PDB file of C-alpha atoms in Angstrom:
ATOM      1  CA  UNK A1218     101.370  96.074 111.892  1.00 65.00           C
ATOM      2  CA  UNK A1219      98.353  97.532 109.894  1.00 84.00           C
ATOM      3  CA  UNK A1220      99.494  99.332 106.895  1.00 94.00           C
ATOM      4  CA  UNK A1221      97.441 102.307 104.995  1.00 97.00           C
ATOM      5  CA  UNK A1222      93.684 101.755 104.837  1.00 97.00           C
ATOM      6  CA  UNK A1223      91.147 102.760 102.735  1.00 97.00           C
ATOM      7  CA  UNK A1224      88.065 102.319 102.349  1.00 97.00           C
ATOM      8  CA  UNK A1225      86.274 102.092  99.737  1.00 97.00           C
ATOM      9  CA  UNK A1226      87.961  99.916  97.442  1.00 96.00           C
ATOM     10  CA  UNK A1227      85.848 100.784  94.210  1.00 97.00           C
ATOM     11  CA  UNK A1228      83.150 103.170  94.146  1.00 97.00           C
ATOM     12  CA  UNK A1229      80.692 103.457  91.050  1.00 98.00           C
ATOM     13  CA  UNK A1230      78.491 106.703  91.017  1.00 97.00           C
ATOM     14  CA  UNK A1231      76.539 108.706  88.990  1.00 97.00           C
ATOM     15  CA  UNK A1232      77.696 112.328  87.917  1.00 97.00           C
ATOM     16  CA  UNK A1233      76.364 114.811  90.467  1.00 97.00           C
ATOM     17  CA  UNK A1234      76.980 112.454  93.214  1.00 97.00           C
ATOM     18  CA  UNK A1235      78.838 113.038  96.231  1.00 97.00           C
ATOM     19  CA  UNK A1236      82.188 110.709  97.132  1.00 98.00           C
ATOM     20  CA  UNK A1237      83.545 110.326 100.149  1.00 98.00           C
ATOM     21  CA  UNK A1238      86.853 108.397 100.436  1.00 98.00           C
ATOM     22  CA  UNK A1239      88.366 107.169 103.500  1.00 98.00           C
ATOM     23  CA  UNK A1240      91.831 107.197 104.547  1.00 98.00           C
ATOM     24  CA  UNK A1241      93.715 105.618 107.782  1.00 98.00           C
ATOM     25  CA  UNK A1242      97.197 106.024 107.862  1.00 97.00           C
ATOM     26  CA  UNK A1243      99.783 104.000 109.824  1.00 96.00           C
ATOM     27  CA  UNK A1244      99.725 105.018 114.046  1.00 95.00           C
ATOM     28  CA  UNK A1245     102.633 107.210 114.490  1.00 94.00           C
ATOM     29  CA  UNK A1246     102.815 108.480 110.920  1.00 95.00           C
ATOM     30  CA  UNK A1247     102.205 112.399 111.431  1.00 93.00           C
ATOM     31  CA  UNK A1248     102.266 113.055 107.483  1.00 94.00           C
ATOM     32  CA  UNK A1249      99.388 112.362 105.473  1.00 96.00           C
ATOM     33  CA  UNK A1250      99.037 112.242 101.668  1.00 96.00           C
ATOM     34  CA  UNK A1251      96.307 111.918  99.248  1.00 97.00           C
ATOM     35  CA  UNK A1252      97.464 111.121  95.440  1.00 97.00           C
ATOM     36  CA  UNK A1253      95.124 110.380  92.560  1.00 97.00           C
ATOM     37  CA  UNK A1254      96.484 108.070  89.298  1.00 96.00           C
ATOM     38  CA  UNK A1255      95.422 108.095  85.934  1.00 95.00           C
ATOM     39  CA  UNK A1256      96.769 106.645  82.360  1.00 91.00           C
ATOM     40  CA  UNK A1257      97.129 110.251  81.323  1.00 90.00           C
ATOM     41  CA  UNK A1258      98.902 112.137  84.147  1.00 90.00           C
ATOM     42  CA  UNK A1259     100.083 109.530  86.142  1.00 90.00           C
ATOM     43  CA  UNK A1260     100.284 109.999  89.770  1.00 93.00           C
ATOM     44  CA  UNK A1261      99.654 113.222  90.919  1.00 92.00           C
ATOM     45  CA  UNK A1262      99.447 115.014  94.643  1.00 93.00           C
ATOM     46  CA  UNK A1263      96.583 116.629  95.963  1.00 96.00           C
ATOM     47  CA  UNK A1264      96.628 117.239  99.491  1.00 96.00           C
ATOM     48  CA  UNK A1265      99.586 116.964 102.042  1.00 94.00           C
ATOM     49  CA  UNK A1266      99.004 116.948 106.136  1.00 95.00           C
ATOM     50  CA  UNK A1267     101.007 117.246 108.261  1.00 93.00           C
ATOM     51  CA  UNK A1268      99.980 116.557 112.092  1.00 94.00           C
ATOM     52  CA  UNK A1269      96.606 116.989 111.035  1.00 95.00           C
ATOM     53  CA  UNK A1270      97.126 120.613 109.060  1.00 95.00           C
ATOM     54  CA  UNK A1271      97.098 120.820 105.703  1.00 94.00           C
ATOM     55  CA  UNK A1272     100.041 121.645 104.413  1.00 92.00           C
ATOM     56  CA  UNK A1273      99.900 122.207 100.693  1.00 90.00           C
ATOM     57  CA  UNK A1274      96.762 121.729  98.691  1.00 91.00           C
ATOM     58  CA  UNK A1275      97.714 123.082  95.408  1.00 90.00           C
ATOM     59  CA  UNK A1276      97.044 119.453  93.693  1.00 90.00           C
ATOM     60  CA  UNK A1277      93.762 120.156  94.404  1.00 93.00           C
ATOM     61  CA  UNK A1278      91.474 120.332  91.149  1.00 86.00           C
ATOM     62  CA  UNK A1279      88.979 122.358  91.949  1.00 84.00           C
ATOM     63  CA  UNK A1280      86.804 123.367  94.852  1.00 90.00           C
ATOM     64  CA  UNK A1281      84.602 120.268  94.110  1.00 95.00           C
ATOM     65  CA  UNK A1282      87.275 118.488  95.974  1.00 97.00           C
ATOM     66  CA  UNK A1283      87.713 118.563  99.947  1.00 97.00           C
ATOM     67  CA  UNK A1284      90.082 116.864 101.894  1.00 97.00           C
ATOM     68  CA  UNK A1285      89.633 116.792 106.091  1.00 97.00           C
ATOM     69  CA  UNK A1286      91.444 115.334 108.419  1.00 97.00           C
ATOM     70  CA  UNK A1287      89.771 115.136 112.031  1.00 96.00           C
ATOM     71  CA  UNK A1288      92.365 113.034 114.222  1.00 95.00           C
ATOM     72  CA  UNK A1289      95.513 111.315 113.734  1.00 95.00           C
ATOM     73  CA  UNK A1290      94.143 108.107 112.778  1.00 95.00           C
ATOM     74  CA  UNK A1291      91.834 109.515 109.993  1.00 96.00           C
ATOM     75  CA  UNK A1292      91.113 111.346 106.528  1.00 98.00           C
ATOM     76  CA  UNK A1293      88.590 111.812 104.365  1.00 98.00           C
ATOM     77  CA  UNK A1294      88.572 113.276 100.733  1.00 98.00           C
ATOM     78  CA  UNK A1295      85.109 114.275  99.214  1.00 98.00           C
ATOM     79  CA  UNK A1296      84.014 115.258  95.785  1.00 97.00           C
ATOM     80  CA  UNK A1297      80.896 116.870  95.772  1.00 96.00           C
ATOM     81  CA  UNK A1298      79.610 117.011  92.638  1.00 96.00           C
ATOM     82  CA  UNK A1299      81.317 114.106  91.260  1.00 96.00           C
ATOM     83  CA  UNK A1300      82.131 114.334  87.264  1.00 96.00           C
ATOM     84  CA  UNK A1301      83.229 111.563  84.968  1.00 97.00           C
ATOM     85  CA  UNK A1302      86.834 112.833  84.750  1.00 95.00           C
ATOM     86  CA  UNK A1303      87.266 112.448  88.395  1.00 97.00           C
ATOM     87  CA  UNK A1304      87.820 108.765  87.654  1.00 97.00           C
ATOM     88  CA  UNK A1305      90.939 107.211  88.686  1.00 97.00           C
ATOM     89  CA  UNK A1306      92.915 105.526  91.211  1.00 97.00           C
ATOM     90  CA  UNK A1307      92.582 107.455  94.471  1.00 98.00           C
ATOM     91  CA  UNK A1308      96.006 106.377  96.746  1.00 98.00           C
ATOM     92  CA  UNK A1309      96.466 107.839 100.508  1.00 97.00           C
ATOM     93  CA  UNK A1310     100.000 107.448 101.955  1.00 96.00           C
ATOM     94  CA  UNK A1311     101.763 108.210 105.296  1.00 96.00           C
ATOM     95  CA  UNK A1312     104.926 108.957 106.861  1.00 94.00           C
ATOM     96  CA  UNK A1313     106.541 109.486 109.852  1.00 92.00           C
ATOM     97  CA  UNK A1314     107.178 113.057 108.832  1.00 81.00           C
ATOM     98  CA  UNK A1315     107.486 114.778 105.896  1.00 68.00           C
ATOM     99  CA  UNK A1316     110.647 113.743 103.799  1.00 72.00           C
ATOM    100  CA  UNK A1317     110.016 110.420 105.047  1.00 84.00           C
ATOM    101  CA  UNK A1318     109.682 107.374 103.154  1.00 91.00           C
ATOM    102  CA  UNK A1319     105.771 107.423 102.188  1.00 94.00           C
ATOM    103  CA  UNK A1320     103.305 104.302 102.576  1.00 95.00           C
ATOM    104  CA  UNK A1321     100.913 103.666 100.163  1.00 96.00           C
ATOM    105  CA  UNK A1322      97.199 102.446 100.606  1.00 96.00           C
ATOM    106  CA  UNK A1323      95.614  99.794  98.566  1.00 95.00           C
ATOM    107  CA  UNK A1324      93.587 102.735  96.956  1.00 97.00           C
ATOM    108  CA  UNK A1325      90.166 103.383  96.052  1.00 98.00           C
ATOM    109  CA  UNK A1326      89.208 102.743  92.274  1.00 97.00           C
ATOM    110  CA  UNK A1327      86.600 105.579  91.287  1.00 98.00           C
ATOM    111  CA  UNK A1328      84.108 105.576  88.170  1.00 98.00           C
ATOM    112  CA  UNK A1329      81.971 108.172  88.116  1.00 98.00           C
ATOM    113  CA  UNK A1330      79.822 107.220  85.122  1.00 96.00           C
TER     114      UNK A1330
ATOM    115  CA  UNK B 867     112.527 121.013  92.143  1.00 65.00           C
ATOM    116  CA  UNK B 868     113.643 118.011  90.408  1.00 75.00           C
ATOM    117  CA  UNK B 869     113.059 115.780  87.507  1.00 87.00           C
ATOM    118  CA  UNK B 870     112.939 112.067  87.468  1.00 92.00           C
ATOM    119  CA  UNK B 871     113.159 110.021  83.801  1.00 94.00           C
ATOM    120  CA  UNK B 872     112.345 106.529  83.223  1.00 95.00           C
ATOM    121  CA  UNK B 873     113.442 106.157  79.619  1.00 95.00           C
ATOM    122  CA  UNK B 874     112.138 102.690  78.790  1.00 96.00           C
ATOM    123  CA  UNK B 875     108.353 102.178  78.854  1.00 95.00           C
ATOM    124  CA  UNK B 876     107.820  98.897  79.020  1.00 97.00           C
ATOM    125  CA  UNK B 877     110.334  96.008  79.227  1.00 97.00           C
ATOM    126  CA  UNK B 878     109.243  92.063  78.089  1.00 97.00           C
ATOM    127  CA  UNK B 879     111.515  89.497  79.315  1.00 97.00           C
ATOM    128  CA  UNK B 880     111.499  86.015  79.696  1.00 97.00           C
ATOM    129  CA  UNK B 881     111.529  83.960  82.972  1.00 97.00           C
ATOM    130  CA  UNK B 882     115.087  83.656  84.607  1.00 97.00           C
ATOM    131  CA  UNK B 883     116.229  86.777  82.682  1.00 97.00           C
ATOM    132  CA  UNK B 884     118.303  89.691  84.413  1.00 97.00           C
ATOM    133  CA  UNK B 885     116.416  92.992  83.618  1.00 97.00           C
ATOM    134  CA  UNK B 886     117.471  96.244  84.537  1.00 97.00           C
ATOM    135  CA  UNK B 887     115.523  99.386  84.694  1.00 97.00           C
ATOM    136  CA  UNK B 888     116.901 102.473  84.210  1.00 96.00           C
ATOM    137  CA  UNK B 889     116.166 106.400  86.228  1.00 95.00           C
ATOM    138  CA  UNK B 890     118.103 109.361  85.612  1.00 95.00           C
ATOM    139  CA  UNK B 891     117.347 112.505  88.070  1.00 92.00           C
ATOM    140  CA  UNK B 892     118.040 116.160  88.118  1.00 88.00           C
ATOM    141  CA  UNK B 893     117.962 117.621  90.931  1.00 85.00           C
ATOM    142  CA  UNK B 894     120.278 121.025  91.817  1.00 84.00           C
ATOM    143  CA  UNK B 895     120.143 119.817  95.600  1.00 85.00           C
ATOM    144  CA  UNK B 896     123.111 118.192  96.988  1.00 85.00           C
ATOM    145  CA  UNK B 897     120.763 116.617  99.927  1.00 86.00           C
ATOM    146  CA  UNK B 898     118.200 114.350  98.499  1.00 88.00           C
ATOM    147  CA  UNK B 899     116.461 110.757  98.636  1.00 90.00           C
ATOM    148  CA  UNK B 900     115.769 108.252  95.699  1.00 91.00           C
ATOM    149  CA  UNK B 901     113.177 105.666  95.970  1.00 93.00           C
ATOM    150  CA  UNK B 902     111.779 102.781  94.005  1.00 95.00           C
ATOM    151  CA  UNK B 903     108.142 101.663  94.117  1.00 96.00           C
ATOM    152  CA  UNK B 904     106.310  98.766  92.478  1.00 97.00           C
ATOM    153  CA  UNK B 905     103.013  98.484  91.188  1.00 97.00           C
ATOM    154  CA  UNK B 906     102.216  95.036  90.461  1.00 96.00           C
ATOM    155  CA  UNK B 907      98.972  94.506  88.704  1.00 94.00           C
ATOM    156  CA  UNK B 908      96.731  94.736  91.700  1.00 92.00           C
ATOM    157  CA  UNK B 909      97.166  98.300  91.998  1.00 92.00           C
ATOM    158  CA  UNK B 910      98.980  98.997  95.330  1.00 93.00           C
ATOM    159  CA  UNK B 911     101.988 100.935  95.508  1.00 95.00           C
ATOM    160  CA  UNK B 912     104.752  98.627  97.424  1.00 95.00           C
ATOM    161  CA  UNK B 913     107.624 100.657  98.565  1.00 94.00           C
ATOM    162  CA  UNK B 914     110.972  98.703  97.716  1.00 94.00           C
ATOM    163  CA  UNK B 915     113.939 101.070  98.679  1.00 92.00           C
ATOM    164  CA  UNK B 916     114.855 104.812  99.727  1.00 90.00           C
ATOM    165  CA  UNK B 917     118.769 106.217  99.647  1.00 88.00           C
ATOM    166  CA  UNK B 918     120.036 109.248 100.442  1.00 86.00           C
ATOM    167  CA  UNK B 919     122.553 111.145  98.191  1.00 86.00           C
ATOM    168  CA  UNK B 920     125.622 110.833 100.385  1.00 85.00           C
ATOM    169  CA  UNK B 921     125.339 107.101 100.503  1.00 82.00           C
ATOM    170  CA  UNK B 922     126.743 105.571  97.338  1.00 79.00           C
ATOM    171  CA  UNK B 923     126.435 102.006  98.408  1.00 80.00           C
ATOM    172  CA  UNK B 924     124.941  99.972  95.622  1.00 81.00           C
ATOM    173  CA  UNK B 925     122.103  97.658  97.666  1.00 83.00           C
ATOM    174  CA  UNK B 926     121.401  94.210  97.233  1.00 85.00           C
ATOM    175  CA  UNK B 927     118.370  92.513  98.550  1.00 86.00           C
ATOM    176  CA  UNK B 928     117.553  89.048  97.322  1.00 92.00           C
ATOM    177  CA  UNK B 929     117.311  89.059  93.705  1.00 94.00           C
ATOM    178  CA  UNK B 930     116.839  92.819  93.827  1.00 94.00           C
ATOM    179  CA  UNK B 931     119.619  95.490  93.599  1.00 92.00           C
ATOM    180  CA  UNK B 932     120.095  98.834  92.783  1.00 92.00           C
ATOM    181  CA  UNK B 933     122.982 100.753  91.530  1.00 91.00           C
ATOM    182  CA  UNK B 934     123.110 104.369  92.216  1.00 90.00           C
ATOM    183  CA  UNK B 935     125.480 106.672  90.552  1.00 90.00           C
ATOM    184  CA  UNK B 936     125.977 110.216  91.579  1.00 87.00           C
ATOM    185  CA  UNK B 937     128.024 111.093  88.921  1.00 89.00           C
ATOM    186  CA  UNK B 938     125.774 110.071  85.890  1.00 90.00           C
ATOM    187  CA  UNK B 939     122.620 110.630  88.590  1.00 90.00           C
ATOM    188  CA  UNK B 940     121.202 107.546  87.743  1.00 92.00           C
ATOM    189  CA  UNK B 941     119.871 104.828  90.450  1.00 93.00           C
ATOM    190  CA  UNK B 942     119.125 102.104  88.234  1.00 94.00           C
ATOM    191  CA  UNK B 943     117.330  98.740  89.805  1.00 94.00           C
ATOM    192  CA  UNK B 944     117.986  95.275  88.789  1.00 95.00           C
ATOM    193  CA  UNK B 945     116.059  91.975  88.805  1.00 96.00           C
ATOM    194  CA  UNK B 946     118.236  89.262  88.644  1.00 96.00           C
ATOM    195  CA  UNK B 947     116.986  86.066  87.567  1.00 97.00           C
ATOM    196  CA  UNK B 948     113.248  87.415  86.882  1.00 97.00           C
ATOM    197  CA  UNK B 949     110.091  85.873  87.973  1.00 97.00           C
ATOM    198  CA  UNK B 950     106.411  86.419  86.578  1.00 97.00           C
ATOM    199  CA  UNK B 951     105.910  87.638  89.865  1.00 96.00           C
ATOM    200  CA  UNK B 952     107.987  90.730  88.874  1.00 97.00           C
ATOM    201  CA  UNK B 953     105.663  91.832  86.847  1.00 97.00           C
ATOM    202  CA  UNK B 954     104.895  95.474  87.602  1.00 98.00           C
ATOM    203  CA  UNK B 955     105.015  98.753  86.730  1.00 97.00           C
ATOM    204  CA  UNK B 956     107.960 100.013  88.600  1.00 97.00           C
ATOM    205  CA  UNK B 957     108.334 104.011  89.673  1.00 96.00           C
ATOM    206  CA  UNK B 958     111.737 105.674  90.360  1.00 95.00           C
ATOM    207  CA  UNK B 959     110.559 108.891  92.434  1.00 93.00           C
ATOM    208  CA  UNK B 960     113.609 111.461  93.624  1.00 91.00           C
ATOM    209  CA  UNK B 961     112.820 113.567  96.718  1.00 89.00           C
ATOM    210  CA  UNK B 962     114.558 116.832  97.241  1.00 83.00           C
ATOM    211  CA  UNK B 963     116.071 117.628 100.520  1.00 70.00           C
ATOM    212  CA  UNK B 964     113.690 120.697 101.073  1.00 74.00           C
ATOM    213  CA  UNK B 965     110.833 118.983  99.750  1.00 79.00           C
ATOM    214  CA  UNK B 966     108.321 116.323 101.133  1.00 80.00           C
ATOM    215  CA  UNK B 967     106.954 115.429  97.335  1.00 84.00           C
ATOM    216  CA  UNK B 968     108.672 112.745  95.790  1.00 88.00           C
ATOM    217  CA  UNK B 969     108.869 113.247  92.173  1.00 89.00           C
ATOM    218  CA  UNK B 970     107.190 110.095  90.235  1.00 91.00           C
ATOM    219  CA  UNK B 971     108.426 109.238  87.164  1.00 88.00           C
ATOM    220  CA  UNK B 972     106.403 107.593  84.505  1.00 91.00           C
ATOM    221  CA  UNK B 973     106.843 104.266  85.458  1.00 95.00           C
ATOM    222  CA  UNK B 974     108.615 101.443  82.970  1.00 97.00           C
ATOM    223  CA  UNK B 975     106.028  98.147  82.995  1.00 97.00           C
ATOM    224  CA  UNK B 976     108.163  94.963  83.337  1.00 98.00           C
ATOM    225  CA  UNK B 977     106.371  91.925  81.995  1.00 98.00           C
ATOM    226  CA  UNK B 978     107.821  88.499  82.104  1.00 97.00           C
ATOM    227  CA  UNK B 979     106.965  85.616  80.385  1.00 97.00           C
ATOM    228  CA  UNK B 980     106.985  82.201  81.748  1.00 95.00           C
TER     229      UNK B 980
END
């Protein structure tokens, strides 16, 4: 079975950019996460689904970042504009449900330069 | 809430040597799940093991096993017989009963030699 994907794998942009990162979790998995990981605060959540609602989006930095998440099958997170500090490792993972043992993505490596 | 630490930062080993890495938890729930992850150095989170707190079973799978003990709430995980392959960064994350956000420790990077 397909695990997490994610699309991009790295993304290089320019400040002021938009980013769109793509998320598909695992079929069946009704909880969605996006995470972001850097060297300084580790591995941090921003944005929890749950059959296709957002749940909790305190992680969320700032309204520069947007999460969606149209169907089942797929999620998007968007940075509009894009800033240097938004570089880092962004990670999707699903579950079955909510205190369920989360699947991680390959991730998407972001530099904003 | 809870709190997850992974006291030792980074471990260097040699090949073939047993290696244990440590997690200590607070949590003031009585229900609750403990899992390790791994993050070797390609970047993707690998999901290795998830207990619950009434089952205080120490697992063994392969060369991998994990002792978890209530009373000193600490789940430690050892490598027996290490392999460069082990070489990760390796995340103890508890999960609280009410919650759905695993706590993520720091991480403790394993390198071994060959």
């Amino acid at each position: 079975d397909a695990g997490v994907i994610q699309s991009p794998r790295h993304e290089v942009t320019e400040m002021g950019q938009e980013v769109t990162l793509r998320c598909k979790p695992i079929s069946g998995h009704n909880s969605l996460f996006w995470y972001r990981q850097t060297m300084m605060r580790g591995l941090e959540l921003l944005i929890y689904f749950n059959n296709n609602v957002p749940i909790d989006d305190s992680g969320m930095p700032e309204d520069r970042f947007s999460a969606k998440m149209p169907n089942a099958s797929f999620s998007t997170l968007k940075i509009q504009p894009s800033e240097p500090r938004d570089s880092a490792v962004y990670f999707c993972a699903s579950s079955l449900a909510g205190t369920d043992t989360q699947y991680f993505g390959p991730g998407t490596r972001l530099t904003v330069l | 809430a809870q709190k997850v630490t992974q006291a030792q930062t980074e471990i260097s080993v040699v090949e073939k040597e047993d290696v244990t890495l440590d997690c200590v938890y607070e949590t003031r729930d009585t229900t609750y799940y403990l899992f390790w992850y791994k993050q070797p150095p390609s970047g993707e989170l690998v999901f290795l093991i998830r207990r619950n707190s009434f089952d205080e079973q120490n697992e063994i799978s392969g060369r991998y096993s994990w002792n978890f003990q209530k009373s000193t709430s600490s789940f430690n995980f050892t490598i027996t017989a290490s392999q460069v392959v082990d070489s990760a960064v390796y995340f103890c994350a508890p999960l609280s009963g009410g919650s759905y956000i695993p706590t993520f420790g720091r991480g403790t990077s394993l390198i071994v030699h060959p």
